[in-house]
CSV table of C-alpha atoms in Angstrom, one decimal:
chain,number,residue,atom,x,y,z
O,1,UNK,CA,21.5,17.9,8.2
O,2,UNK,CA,20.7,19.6,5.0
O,3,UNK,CA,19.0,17.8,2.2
O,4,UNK,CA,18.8,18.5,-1.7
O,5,UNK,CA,15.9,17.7,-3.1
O,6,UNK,CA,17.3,15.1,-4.7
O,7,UNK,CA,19.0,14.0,-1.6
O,8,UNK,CA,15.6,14.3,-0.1
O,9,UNK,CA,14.4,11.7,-2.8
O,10,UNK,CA,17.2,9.7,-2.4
O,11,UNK,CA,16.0,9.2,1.3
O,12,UNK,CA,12.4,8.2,0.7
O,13,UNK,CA,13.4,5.9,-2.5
O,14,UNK,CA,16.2,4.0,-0.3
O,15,UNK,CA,13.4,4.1,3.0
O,16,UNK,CA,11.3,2.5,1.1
O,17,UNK,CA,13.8,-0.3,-0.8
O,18,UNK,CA,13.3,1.2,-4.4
O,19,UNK,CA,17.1,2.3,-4.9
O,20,UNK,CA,19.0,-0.8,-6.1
O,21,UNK,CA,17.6,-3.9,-8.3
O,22,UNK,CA,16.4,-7.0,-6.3
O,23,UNK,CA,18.5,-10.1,-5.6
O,24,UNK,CA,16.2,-13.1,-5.8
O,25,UNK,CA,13.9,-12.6,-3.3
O,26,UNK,CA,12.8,-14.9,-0.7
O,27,UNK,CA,9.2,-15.2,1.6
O,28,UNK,CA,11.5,-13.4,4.1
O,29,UNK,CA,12.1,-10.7,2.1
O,30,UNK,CA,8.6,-10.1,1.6
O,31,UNK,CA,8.0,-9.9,5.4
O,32,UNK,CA,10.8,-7.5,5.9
O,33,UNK,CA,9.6,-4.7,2.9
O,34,UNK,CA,6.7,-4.8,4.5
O,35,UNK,CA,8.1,-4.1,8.0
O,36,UNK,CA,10.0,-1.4,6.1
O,37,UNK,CA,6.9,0.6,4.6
O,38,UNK,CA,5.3,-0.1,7.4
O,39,UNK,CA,2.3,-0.9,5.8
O,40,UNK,CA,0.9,-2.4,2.5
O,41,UNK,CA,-2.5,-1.3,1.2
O,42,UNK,CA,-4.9,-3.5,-0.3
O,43,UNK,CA,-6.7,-2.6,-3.7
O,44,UNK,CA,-8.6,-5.3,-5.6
O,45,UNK,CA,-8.4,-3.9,-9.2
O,46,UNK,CA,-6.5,-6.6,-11.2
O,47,UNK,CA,-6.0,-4.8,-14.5
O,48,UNK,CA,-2.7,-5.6,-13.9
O,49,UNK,CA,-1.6,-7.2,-10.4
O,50,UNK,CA,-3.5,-6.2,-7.1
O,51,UNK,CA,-1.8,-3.2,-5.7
O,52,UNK,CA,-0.2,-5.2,-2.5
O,53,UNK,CA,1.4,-7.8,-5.4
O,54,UNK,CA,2.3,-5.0,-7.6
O,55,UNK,CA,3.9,-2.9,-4.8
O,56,UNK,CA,5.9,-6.0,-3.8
O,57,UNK,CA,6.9,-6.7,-7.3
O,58,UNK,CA,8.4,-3.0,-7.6
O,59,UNK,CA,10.9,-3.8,-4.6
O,60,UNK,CA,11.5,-7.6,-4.7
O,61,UNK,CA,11.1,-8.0,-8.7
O,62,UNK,CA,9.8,-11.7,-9.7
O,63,UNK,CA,8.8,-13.1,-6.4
O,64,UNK,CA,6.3,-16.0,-5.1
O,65,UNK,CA,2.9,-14.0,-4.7
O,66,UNK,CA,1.7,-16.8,-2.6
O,67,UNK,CA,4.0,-15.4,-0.5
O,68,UNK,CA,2.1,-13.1,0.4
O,69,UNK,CA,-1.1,-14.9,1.1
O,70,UNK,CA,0.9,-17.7,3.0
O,71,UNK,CA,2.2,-14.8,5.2
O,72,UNK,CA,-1.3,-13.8,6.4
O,73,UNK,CA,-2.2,-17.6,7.0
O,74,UNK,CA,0.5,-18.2,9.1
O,75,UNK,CA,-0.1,-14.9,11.4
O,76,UNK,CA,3.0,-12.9,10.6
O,77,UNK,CA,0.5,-10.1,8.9
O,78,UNK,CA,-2.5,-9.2,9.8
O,79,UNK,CA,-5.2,-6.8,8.3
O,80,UNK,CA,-6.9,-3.8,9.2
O,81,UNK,CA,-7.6,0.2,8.8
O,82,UNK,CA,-4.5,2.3,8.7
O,83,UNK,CA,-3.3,4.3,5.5
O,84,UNK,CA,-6.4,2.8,3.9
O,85,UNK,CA,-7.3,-1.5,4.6
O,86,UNK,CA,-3.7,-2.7,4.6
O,87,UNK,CA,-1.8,-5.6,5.6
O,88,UNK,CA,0.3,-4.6,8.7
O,89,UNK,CA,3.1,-6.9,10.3
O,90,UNK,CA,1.6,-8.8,13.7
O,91,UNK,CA,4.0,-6.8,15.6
O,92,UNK,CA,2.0,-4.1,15.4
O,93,UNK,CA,-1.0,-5.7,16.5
O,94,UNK,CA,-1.1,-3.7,19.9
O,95,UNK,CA,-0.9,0.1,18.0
O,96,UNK,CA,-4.2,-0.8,16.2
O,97,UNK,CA,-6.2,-2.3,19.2
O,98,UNK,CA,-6.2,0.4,20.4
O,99,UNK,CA,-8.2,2.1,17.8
O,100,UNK,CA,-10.4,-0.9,17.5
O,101,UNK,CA,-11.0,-0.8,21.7
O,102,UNK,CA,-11.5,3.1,21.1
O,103,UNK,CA,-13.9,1.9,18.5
O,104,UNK,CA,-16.0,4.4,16.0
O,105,UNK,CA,-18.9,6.0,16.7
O,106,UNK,CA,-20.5,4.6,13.3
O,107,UNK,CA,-19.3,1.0,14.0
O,108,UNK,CA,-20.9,0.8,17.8
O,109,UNK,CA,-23.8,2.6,16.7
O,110,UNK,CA,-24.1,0.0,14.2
O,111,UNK,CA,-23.5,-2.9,16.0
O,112,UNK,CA,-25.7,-1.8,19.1
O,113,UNK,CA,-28.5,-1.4,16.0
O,114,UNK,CA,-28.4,-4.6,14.6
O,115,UNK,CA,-28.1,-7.4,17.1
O,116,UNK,CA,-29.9,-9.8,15.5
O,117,UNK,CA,-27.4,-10.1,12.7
O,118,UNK,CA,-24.2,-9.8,14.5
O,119,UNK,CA,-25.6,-13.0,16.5
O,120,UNK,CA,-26.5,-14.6,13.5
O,121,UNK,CA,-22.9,-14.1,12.3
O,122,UNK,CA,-21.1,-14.6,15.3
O,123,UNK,CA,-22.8,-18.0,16.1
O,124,UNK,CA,-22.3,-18.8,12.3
O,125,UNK,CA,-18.2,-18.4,13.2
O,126,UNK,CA,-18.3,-20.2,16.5
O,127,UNK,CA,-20.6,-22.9,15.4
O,128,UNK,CA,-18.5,-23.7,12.1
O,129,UNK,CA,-15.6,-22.2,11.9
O,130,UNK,CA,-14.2,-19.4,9.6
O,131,UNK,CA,-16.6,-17.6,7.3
O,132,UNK,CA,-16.8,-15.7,3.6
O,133,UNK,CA,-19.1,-13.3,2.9
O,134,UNK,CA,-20.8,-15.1,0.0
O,135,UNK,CA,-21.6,-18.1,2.2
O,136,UNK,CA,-24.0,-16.1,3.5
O,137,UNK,CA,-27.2,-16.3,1.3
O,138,UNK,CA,-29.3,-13.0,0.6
O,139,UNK,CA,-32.5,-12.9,2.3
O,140,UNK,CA,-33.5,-9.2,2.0
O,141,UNK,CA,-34.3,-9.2,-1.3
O,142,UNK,CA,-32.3,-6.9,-2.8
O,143,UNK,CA,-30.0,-7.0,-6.2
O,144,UNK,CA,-26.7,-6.3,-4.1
O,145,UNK,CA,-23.2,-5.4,-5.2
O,146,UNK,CA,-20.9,-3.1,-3.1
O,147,UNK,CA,-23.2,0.1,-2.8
O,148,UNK,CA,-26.2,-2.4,-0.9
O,149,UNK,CA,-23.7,-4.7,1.4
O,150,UNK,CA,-26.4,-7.7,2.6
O,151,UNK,CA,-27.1,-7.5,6.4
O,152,UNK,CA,-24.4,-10.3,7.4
O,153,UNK,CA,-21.7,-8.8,4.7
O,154,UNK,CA,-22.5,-5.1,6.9
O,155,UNK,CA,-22.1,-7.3,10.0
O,156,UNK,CA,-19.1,-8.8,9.3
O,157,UNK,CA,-17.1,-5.5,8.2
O,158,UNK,CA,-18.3,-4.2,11.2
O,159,UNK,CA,-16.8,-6.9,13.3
O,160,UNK,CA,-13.8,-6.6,11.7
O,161,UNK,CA,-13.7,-2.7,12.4
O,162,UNK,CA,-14.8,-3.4,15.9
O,163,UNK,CA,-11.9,-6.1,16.2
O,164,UNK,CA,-14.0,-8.9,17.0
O,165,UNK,CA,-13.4,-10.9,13.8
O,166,UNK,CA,-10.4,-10.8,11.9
O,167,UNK,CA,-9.3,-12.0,8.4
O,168,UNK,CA,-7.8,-15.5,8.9
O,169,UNK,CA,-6.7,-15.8,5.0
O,170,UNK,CA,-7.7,-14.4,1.7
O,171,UNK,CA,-9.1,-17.4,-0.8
O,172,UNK,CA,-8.2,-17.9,-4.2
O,173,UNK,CA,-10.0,-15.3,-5.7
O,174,UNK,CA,-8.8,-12.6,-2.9
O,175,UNK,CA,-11.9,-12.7,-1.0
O,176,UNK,CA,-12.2,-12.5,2.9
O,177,UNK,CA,-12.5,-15.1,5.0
O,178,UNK,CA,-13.7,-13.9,9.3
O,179,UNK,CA,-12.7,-15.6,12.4
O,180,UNK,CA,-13.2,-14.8,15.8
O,181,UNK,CA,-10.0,-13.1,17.4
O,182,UNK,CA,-9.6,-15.5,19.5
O,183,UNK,CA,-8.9,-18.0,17.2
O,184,UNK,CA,-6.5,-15.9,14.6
O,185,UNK,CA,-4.6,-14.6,18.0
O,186,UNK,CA,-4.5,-18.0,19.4
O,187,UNK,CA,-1.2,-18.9,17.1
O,188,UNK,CA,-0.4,-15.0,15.5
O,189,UNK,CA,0.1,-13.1,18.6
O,190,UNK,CA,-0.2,-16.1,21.8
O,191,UNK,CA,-0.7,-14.1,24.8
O,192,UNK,CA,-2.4,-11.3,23.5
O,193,UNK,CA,-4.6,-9.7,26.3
O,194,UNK,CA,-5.6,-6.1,25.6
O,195,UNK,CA,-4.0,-5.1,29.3
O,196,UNK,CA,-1.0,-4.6,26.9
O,197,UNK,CA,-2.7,-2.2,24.5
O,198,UNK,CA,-0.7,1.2,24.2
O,199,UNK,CA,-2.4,4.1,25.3
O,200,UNK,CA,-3.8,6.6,22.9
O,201,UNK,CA,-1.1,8.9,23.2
O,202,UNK,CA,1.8,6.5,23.2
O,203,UNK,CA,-0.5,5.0,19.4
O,204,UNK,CA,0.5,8.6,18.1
O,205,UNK,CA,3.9,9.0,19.2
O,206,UNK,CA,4.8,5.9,17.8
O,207,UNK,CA,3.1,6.0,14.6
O,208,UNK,CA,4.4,9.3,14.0
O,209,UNK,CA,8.2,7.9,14.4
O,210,UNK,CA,7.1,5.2,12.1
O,211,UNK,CA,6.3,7.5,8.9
O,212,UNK,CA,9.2,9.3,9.4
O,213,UNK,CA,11.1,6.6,9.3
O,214,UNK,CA,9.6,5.2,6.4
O,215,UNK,CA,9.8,8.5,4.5
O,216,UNK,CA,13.4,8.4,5.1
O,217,UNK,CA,13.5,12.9,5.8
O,218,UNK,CA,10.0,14.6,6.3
O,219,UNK,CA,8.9,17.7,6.9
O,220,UNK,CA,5.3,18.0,8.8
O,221,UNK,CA,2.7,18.3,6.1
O,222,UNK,CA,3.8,14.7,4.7
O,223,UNK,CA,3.4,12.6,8.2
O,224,UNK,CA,0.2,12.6,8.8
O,225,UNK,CA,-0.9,10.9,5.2
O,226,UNK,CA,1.0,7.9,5.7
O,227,UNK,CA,-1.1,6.1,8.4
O,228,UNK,CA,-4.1,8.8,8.3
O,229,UNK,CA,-3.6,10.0,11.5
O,230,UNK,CA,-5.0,13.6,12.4
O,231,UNK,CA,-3.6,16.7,10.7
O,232,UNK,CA,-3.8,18.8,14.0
O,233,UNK,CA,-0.5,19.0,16.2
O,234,UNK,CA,1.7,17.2,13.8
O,235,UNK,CA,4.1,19.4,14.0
O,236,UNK,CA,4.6,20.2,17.3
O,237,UNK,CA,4.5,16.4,17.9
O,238,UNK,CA,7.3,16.0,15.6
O,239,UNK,CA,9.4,18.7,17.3
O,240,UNK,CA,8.6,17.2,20.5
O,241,UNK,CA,10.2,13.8,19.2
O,242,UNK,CA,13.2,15.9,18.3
O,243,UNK,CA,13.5,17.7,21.1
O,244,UNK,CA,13.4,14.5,23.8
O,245,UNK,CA,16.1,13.0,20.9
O,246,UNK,CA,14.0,10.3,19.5
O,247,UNK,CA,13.6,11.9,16.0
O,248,UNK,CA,16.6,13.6,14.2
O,249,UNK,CA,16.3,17.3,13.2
O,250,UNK,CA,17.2,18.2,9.8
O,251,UNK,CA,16.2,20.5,6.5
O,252,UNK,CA,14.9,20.2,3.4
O,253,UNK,CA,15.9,22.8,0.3
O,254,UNK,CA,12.8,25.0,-0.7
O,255,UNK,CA,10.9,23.8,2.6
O,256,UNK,CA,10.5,26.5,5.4
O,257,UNK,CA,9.3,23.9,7.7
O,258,UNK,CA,11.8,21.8,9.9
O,259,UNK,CA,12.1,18.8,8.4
O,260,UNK,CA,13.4,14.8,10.5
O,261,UNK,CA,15.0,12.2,9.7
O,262,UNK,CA,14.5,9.0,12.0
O,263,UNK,CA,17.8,7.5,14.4
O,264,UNK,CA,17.6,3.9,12.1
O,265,UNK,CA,18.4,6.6,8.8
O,266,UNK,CA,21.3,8.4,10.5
O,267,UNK,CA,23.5,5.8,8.4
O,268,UNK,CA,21.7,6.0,5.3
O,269,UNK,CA,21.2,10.2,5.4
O,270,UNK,CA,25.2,10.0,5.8
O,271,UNK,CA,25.5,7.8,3.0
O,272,UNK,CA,23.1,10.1,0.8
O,273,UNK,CA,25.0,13.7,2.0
O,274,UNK,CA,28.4,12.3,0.9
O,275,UNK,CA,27.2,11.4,-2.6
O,276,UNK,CA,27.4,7.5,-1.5
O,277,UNK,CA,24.1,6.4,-2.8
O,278,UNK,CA,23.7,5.4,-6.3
O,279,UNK,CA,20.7,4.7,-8.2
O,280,UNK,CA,20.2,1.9,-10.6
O,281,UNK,CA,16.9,0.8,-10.8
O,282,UNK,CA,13.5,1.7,-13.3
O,283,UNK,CA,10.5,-0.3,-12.4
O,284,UNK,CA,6.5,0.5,-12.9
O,285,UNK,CA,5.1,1.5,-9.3
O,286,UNK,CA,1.4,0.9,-8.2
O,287,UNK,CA,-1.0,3.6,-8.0
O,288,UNK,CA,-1.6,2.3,-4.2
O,289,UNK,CA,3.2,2.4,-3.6
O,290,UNK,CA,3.7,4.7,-0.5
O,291,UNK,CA,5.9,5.9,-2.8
O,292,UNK,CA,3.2,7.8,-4.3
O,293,UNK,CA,0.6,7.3,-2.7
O,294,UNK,CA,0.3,10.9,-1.1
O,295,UNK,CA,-0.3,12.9,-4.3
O,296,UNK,CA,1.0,16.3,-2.8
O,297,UNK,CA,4.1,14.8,-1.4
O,298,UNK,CA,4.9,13.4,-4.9
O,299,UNK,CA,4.2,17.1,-6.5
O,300,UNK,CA,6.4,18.9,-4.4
O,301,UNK,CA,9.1,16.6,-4.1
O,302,UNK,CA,9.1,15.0,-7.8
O,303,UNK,CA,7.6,17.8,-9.3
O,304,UNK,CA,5.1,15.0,-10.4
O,305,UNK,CA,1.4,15.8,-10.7
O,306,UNK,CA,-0.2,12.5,-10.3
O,307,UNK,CA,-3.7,10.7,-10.5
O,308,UNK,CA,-5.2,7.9,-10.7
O,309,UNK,CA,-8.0,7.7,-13.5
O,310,UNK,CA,-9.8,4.1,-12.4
O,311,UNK,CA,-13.3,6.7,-12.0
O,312,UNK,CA,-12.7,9.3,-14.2
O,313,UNK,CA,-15.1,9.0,-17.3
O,314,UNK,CA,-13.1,7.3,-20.0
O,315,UNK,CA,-13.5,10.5,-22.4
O,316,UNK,CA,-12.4,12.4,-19.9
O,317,UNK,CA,-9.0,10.5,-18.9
O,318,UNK,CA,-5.4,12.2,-19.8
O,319,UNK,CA,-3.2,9.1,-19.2
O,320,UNK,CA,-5.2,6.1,-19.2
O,321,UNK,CA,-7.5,3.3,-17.1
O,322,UNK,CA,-5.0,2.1,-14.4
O,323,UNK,CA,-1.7,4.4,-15.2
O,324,UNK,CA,1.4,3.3,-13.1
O,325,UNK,CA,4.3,5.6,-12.2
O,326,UNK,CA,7.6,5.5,-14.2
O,327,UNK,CA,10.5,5.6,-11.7
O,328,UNK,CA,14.0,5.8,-13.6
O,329,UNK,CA,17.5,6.0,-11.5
O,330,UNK,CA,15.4,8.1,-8.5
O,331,UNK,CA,13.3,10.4,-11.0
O,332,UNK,CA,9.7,9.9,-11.7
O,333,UNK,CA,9.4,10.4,-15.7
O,334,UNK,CA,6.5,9.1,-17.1
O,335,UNK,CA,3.5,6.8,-16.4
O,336,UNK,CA,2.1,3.7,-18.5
O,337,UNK,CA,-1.2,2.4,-18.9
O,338,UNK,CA,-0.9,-1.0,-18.7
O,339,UNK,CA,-3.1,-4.4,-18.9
O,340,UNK,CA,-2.1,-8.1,-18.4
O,341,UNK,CA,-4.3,-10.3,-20.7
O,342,UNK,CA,-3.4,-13.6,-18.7
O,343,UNK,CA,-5.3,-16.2,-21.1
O,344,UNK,CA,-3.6,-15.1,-24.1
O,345,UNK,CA,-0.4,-14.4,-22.2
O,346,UNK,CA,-0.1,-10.4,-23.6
O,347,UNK,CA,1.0,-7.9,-21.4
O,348,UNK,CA,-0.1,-4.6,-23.1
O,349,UNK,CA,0.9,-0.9,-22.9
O,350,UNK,CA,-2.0,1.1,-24.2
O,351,UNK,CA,0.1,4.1,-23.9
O,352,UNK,CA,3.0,5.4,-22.3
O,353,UNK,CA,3.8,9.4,-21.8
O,354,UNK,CA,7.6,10.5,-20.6
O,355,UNK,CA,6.8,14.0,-18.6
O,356,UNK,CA,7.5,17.2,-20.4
O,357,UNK,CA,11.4,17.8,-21.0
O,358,UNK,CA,12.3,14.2,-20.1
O,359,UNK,CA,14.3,13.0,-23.3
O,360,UNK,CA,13.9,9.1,-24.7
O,361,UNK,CA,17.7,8.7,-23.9
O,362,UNK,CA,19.3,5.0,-24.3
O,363,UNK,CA,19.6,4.6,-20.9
O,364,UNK,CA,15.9,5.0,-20.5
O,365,UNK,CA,14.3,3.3,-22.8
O,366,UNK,CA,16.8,-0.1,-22.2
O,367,UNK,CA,15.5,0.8,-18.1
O,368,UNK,CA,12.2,0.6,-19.4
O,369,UNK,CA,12.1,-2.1,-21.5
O,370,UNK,CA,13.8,-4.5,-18.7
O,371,UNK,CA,10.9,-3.3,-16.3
O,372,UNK,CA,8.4,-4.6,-18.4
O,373,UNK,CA,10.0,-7.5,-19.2
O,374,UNK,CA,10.5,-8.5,-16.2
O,375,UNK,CA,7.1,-7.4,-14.8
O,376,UNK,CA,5.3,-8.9,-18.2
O,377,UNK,CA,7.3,-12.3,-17.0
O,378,UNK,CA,6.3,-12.3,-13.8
O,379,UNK,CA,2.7,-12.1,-14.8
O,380,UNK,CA,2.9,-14.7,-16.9
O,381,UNK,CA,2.1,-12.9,-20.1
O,382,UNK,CA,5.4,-12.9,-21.7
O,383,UNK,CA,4.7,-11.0,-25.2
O,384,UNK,CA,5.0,-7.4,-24.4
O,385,UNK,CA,2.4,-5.1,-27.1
O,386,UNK,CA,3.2,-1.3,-27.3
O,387,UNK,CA,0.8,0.4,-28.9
O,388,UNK,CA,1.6,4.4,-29.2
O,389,UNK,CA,3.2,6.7,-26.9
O,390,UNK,CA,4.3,10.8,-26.0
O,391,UNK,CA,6.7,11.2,-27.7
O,392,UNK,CA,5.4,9.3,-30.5
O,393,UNK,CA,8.8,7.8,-31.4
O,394,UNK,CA,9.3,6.0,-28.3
O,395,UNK,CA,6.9,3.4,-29.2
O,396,UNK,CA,9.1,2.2,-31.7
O,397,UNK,CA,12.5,2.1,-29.7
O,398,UNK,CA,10.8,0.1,-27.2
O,399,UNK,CA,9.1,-2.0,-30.0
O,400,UNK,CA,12.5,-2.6,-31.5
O,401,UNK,CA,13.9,-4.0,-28.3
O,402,UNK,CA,11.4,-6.2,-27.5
O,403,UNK,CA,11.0,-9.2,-29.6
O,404,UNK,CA,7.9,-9.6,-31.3
């Protein structure tokens, strides 16, 4: 098989359900675009939705975010370190015991430091029941905030590294809440025992079939990114897949590199060679979307140089605070800066920028200006502001489609 690169995009786009506009969703479908990225990373800015929201958002349109949460209560997710903290379907649950049996040198040196505290947490939990992190009063004296974690905050993100806590649920305002393994396995995963655990080597087999299905073709250099497994032998792990038939081979144009494609895409990379797959959808993506969230992957395949500017110095910032990604009918063409003022129910574009030689056509701006509609209504901030954009004019033809 021989991909364009805009068959090539075609493939990651449909992998990763951002090809056609959403039906109305259900809590279902939630479940199941996770299970197809694979994984869905956590962020806490709220500027404009929490990455994992947002990032469901761009695929499902305007869904139940409870959704989510009630997903994680009920055991169907669970959390931990992959691409970055993520919530990962239960299924999974074996791949990343592992790496918590495994362990870290950091995290056991930690924990075989600081006894005292992990008993004090660990017969906090056992004696009454799940905890947060602010239930814990400070005692050491000190101011606090995330650069100077208190003692019992340090021992319960070690726990949960360790895989001796786990998150049961998220509260209201998205913080943590531990509990023993025991108990969140006890309904999520019944049976569990860590006999069943996948060996190390089996983890990085499998996990390497999982990105490439989830970046519908790949060559080498992109695998590794997606679940932040090691650089070194990715290729010739990939070419091993292929060669005992449980990864596809195939090419990508400009790539000297082999490139795959997993056996589940065989139908869709058909369906993408013969012309068969048409895109109709322009939403906003997250700075956090798997879409984008490996920044050379989105350079050389959308030619689209991106970053995020949440700690670059405000002078200093081309594009804007919390910029999200413009995809339009497979293309990435632009970026907004965007901020949800929830009490006064505005949803405001500080600035929008279309990338160099993409035209303001009809068709893009009327794409646009339904994507923030709809992303504005699911917010709950239904009055959409615009206040200037490059090119300049393009402010005022979304303006004049949007009712004041």
């Amino acid at each position: 098989m021989e991909f364009s690169r805009e068959a090539a995009r075609t493939m990651l786009l449909a992998a990763q359900g951002l090809i056609s506009p959403p039906k109305q969703a259900t809590k279902d479908d939630v479940l199941e675009a996770i299970r197809r990225m694979g994984v869905l990373q956590i962020d806490s800015i709220s500027v404009v939705a929490r990455s994992p929201y947002l990032v469901l958002w761009s695929r499902l349109g305007s869904y139940e975010p409870r959704w989510l949460d009630e997903l994680l209560a009920e055991g169907a997710l669970f959390e931990h370190w992959s691409h970055a903290a993520c919530f990962i379907p239960i299924e999974d649950y074996g791949i990343y015991r592992r790496f918590m049996l495994d362990g870290h040198e950091k995290t056991r040196a930690w924990i075989s430091d600081h006894r005292k505290e992990i008993g004090c947490v660990m017969d906090r939990i056992r004696e009454q029941g799940p905890v947060r992190s602010v239930q814990f009063e400070r005692t050491d004296g000190k101011v606090g905030g995330w650069w100077e974690w208190k003692p019992e905050k340090r021992a319960l993100e070690h726990l949960f590294a360790a895989g001796e806590l786990m998150i049961s649920r998220r509260d209201p305002n998205f913080h943590r809440v531990y509990d023993l393994r025991e108990q969140v396995l006890k309904d999520a995963h019944p049976g569990w025992e860590d006999a069943l655990a996948p060996t190390s080597e089996e983890v990085r087999r499998t996990l390497a079939a999982k990105a490439v299905r989830s970046l519908g073709v790949t060559v080498a250099g992109w695998v590794p990114d997606y679940f932040r497994t090691p650089k070194r032998g990715a290729a010739p792990l990939l070419e091993e897949l292929a060669d005992e038939g449980e990864l596809l081979s195939a090419r990508i144009e400009g790539f000297d590199e082999p490139a795959y494609v997993h056996p589940d895409n065989e139908g869709l990379a058909e369906k993408t060679l013969s012309g068969n797959v048409q895109h109709s959808r322009t939403t906003l993506l997250s700075p956090f979307d798997p879409a984008v969230w490996d920044r050379a992957r989105a350079l050389e395949l959308f030619d689209f140089e991106y970053k995020i500017e949440v700690y670059t110095p405000a002078a200093k910032r081309r594009y804007g605070y919390y910029s999200l990604p413009i995809l339009h009918r497979g293309a990435l063409v632009g970026r907004l800066d965007a901020k949800a003022h929830r009490k006064e129910g505005v949803f405001e574009v500080k600035a929008i920028h279309l990338e160099p030689n993409v035209p303001a056509t009809e068709d893009l701006v009327a794409g646009v200006v339904d994507a923030l509609r709809d992303c504005a209504g699911w917010h709950g901030t239904p009055e959409v502001v615009v206040r200037r954009s490059d090119p300049t004019g393009l402010a005022d033809l979304l303006r004049a489609q949007i009712p004041a």
